PDB file of C-alpha atoms in Angstrom:
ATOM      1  CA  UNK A  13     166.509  33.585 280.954  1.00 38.00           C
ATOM      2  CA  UNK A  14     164.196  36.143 282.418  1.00 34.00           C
ATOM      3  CA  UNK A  15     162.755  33.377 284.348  1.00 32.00           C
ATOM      4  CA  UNK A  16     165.265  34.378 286.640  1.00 32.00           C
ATOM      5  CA  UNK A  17     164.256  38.074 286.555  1.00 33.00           C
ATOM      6  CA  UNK A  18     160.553  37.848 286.519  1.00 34.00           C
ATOM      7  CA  UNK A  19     159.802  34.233 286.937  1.00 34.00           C
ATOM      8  CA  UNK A  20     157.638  32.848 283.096  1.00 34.00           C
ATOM      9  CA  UNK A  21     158.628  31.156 280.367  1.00 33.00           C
ATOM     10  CA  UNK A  22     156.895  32.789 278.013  1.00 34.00           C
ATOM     11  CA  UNK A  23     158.221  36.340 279.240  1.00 36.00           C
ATOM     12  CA  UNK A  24     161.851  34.796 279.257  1.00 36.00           C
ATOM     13  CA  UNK A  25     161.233  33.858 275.500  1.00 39.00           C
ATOM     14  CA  UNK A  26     159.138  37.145 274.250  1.00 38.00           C
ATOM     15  CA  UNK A  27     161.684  39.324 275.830  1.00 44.00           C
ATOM     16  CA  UNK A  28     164.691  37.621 273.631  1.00 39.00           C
ATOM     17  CA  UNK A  29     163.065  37.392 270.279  1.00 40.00           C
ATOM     18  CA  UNK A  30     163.044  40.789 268.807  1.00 35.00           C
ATOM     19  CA  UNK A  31     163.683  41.070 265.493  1.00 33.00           C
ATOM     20  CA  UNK A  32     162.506  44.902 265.116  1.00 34.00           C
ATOM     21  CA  UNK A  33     159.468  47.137 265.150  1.00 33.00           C
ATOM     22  CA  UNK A  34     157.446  47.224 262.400  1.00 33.00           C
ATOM     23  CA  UNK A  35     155.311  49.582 263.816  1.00 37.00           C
ATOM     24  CA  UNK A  36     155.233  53.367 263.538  1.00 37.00           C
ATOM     25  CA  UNK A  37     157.036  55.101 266.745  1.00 39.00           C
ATOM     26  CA  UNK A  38     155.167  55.257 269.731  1.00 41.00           C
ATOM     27  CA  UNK A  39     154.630  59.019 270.747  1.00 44.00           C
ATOM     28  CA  UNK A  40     157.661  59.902 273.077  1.00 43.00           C
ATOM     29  CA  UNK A  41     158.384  62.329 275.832  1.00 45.00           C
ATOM     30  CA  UNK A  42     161.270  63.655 276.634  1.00 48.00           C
ATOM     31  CA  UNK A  43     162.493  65.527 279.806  1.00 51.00           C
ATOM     32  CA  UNK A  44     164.717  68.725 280.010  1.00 49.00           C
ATOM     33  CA  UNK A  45     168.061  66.842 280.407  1.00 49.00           C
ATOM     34  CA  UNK A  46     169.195  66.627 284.182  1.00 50.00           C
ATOM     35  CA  UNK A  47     172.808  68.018 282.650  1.00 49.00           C
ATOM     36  CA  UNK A  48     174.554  70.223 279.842  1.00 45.00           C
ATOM     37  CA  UNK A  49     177.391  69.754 277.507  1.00 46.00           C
ATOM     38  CA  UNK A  50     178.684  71.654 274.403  1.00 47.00           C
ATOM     39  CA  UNK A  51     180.424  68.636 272.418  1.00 62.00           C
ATOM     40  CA  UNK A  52     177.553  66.655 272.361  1.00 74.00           C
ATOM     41  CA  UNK A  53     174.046  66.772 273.059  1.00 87.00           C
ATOM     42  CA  UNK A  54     172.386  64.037 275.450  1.00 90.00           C
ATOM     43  CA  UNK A  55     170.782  60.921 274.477  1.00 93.00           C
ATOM     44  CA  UNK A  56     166.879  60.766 273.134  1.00 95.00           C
ATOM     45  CA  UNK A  57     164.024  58.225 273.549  1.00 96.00           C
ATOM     46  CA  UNK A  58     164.346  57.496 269.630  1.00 97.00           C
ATOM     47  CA  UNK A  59     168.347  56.403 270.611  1.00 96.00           C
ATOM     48  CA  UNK A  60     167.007  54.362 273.364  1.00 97.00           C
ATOM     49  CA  UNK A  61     164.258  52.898 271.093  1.00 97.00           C
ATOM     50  CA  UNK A  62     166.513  51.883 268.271  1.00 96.00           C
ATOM     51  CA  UNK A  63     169.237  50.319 270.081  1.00 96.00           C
ATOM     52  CA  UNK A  64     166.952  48.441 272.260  1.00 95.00           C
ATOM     53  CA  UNK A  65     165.457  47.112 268.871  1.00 94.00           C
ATOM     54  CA  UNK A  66     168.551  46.470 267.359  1.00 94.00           C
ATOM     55  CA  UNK A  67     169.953  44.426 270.706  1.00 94.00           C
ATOM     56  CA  UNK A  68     166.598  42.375 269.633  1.00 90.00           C
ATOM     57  CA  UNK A  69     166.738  41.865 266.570  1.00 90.00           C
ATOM     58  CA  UNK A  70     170.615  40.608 266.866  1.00 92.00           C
ATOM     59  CA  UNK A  71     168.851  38.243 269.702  1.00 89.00           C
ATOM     60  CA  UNK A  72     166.388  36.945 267.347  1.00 88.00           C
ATOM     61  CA  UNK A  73     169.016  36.509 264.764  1.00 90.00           C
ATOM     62  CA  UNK A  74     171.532  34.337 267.254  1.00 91.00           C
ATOM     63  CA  UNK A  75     167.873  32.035 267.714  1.00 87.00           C
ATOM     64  CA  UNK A  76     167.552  31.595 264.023  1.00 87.00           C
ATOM     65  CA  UNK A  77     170.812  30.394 263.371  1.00 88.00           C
ATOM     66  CA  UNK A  78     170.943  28.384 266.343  1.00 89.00           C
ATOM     67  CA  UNK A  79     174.440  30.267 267.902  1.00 91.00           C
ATOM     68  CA  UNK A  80     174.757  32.138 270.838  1.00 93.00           C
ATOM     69  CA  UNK A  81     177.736  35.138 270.814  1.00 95.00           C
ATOM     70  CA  UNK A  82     178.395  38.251 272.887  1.00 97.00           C
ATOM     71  CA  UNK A  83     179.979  39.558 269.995  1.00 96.00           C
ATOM     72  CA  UNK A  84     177.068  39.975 267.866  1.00 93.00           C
ATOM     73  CA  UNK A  85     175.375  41.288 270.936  1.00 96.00           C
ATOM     74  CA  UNK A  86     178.428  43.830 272.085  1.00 96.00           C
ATOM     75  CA  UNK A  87     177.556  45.942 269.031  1.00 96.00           C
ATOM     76  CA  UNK A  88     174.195  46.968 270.521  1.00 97.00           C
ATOM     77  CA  UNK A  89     175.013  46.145 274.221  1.00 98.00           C
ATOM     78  CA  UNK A  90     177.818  46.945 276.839  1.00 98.00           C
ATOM     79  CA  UNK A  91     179.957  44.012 277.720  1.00 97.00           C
ATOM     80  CA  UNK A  92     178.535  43.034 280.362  1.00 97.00           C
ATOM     81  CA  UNK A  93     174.968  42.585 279.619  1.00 98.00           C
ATOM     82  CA  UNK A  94     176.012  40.807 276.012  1.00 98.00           C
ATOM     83  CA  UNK A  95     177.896  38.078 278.054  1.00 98.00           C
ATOM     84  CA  UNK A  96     174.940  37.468 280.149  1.00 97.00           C
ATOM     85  CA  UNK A  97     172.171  37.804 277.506  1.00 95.00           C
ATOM     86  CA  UNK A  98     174.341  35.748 275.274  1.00 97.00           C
ATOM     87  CA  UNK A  99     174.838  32.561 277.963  1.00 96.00           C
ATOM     88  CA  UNK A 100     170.852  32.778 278.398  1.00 94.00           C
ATOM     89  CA  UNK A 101     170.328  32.215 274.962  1.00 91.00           C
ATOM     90  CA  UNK A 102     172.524  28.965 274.991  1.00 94.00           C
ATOM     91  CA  UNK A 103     170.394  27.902 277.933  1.00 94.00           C
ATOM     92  CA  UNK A 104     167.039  28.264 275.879  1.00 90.00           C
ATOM     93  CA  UNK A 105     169.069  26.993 272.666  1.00 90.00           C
ATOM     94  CA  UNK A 106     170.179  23.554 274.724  1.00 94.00           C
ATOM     95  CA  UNK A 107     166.422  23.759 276.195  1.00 93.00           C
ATOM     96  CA  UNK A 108     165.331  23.090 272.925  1.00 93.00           C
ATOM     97  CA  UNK A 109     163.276  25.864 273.073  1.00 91.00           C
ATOM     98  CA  UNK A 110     162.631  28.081 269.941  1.00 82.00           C
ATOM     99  CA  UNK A 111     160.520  31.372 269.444  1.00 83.00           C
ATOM    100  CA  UNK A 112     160.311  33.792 266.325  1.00 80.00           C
ATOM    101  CA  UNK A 113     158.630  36.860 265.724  1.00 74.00           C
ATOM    102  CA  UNK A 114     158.744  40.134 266.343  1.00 67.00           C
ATOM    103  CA  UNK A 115     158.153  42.042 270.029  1.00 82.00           C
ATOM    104  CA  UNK A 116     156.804  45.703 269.648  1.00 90.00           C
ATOM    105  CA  UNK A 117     157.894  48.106 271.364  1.00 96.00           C
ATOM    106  CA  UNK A 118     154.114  50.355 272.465  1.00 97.00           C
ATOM    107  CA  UNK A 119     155.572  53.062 274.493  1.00 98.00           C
ATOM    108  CA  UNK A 120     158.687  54.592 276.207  1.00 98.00           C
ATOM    109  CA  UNK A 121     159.478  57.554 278.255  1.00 97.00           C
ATOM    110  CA  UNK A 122     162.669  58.462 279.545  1.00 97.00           C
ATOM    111  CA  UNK A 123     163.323  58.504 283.371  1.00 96.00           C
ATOM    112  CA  UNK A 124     166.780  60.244 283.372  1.00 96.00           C
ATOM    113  CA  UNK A 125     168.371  61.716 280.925  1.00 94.00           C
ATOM    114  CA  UNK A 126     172.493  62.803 281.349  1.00 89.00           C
ATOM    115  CA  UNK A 127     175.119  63.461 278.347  1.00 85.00           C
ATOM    116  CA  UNK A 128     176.131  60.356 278.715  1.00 92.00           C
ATOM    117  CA  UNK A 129     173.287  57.763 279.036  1.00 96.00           C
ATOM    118  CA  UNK A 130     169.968  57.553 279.449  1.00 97.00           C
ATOM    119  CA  UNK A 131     167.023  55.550 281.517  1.00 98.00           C
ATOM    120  CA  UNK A 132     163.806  54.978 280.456  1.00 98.00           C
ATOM    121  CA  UNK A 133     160.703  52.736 280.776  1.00 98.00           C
ATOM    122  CA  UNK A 134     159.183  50.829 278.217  1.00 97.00           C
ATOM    123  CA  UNK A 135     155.946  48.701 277.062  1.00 98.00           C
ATOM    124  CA  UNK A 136     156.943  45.885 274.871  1.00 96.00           C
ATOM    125  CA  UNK A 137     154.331  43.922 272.995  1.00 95.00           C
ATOM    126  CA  UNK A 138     154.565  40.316 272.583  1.00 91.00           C
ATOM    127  CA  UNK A 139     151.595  38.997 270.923  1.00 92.00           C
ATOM    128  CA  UNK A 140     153.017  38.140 267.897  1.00 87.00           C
ATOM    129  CA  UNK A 141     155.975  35.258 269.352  1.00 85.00           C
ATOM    130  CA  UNK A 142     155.335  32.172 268.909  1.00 85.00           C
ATOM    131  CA  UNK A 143     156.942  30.209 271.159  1.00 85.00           C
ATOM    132  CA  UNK A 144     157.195  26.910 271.411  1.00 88.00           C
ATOM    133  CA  UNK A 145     158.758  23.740 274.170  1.00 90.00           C
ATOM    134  CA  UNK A 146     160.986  21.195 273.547  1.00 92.00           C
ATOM    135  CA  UNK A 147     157.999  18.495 272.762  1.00 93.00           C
ATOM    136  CA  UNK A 148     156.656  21.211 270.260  1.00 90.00           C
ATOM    137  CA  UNK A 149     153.867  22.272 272.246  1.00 94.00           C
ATOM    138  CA  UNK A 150     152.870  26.418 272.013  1.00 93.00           C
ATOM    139  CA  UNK A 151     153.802  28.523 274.995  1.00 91.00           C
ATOM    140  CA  UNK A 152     151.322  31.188 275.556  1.00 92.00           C
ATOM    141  CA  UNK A 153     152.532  34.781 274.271  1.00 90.00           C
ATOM    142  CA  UNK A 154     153.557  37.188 276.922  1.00 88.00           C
ATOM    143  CA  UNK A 155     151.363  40.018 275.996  1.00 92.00           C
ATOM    144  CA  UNK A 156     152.465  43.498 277.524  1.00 96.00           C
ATOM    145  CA  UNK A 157     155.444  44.181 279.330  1.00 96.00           C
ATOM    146  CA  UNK A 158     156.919  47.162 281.125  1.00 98.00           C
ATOM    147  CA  UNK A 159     160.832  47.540 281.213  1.00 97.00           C
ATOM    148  CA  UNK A 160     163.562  49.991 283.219  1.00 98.00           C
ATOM    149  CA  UNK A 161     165.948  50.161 280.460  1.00 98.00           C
ATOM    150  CA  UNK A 162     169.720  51.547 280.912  1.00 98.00           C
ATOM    151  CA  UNK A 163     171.567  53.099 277.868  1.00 98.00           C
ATOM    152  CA  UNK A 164     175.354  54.360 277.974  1.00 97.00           C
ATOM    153  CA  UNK A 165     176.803  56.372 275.246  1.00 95.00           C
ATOM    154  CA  UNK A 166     180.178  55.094 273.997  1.00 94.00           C
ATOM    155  CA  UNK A 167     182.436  55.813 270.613  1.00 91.00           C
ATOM    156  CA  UNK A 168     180.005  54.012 268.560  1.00 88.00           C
ATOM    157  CA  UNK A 169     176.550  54.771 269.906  1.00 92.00           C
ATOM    158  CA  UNK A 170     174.659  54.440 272.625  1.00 96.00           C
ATOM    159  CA  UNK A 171     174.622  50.936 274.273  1.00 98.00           C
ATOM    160  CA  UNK A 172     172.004  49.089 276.084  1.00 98.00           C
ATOM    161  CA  UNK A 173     173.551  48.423 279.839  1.00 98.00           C
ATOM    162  CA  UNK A 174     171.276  47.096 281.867  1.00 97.00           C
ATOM    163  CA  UNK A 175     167.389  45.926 281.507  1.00 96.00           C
ATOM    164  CA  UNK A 176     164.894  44.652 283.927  1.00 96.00           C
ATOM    165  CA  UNK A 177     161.286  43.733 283.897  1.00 96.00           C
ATOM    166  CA  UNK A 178     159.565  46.184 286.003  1.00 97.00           C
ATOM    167  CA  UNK A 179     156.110  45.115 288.152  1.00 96.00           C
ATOM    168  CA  UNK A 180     154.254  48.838 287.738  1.00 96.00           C
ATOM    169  CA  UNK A 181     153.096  48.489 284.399  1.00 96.00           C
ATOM    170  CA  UNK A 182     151.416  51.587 284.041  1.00 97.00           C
ATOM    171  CA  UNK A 183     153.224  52.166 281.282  1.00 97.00           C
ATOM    172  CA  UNK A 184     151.565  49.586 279.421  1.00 97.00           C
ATOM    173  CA  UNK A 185     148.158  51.365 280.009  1.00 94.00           C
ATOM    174  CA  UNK A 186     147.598  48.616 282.949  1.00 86.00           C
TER     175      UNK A 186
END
């Protein structure tokens, strides 16, 4: 899947196996928002965060069970990006390829932040997936990875809209 965005196999499978942080929250900054409502204020970092986790976790859960579905996804994700993300993980599924455990998110700061959506970057950690091939051989962890992560806010909370590996991981500390 993200082999197509970033180009490894073990990224493509660490980035899809969330199945939520465990972790305490990573300290978060937050910029003055770029512009002003009164009916609702604009989205946070801690939005961002938990929707990003909870698109993962609903990724992990489609692996476990062996079923791909942009429904399951569309609760955490627009349209758009649950149809795609959902046909990758029928790729890796027919692959034979299965992964489990949890990526952790290490950091995230927002880029842009509107009444209606939000940007930030991220540092995901993914150490602790285990990975492995079709023949059952162990695909080396992806470690740290930075992320440019789109959120929209809809009816029922914000949505993750578009996400893409980024190559300045400063972020990550690196």
């Amino acid at each position: 899947m993200l082999r197509r965005l970033a180009g490894g196999a073990a990224l493509v499978l660490a980035a899809i196996t969330l199945s939520g942080c465990t972790q305490p929250m990573p300290e978060v900054s937050e910029p003055a928002p770029t512009t002003t409502s009164t009916s609702q204020p604009p989205p946070t970092t801690e939005q961002a965060q938990s929707t990003f986790e909870a698109f993962y976790a609903a990724v992990d859960a489609q692996f476990a069970a062996g079923v791909a579905s942009a429904d399951a996804l569309s609760e955490h994700a627009t349209s758009d990006l649950a149809e795609r993300w959902a046909g990758f993980i029928r790729e890796d599924l027919a692959a034979g390829q299965v992964s489990r455990g949890v990526l952790e998110v290490t950091a995230i700061e927002a880029e842009e932040v509107v009444v209606d959506g939000i940007r930030v970057r991220l540092c995901t950690d993914g150490r602790n997936i285990v990975t492995t091939d079709p023949q059952g051989l162990r695909i080396p962890p992806s470690g740290l990875v930075a992320w440019s992560a789109e959120f929209e806010d809809s009816d029922s909370g914000l949505l993750l809209a578009n996400l893409q590996p980024l190559q300045d991981q400063s972020i990550c500390g690196l």
